[in-house]
Amino acid sequence: MTNAERETARSGEWTITTTDGETVRGYLPDWAQDDPSRSGVRPDRLHLALADIELEANLRGLILPVTLGQAPAEATPVLAVTIGCKPFGENDEPRTPTARVQIVDDFWIDDLGPDDLADLGRQLRTLGDFLVTTAKSVLETARADWERHGPASRPHG
């Protein structure tokens, strides 16, 4: 990106300029992490350059040790949130900002509006409460039982 393009980004605008000098401008929101501005686009490919514009903000999620099969655990993003839109997207692509939640790897919950995102947050809070109040207790009971009755507690013979 050139200095002029960076300056344009700071002013809240992206630009796509073709090789014949045509310039298309659009709004660059403060939350967008990257400026999609480009120059040197062939005029016959302008529609493709516009269709590729994606405004996005990657928000934090959790980094947890995730295991796939027998492989060693790897630090992996879990429940990471992305806010984004494609102003010139296809019919099934959001033209207004929506949220996507990455469950893990390439598994996503897509097209979440504000209420959908809040509903997911409440469901995750309920799951968190269940893990703390119920699952933890069941695991502690299972471990105590195993300690008393599992193979390590029996004499060998």
XYZ file of C-alpha atoms in Angstrom, residues 3-4 6 9 11 14 21 30 38 40 47 55 58 64 75 80 101 124 132 136 152:
21
model
C 1.562 6.373 1.481
C -1.349 8.003 -0.348
C -2.524 4.729 3.799
C -7.412 4.667 4.794
C -9.621 9.297 6.297
C -10.766 2.857 0.362
C -7.546 5.939 -14.310
C -12.635 2.299 11.800
C -5.606 -1.258 -4.834
C -3.349 -1.023 -11.339
C -15.961 -6.004 -10.928
C -13.979 -5.513 5.514
C -10.713 -10.323 13.996
C -6.589 -23.915 23.799
C -2.440 -24.325 20.605
C -12.665 -16.648 17.892
C -17.602 -17.461 15.357
C -21.903 -20.312 26.187
C -18.127 -25.248 36.767
C -16.521 -30.558 37.575
C -4.314 -49.221 40.824
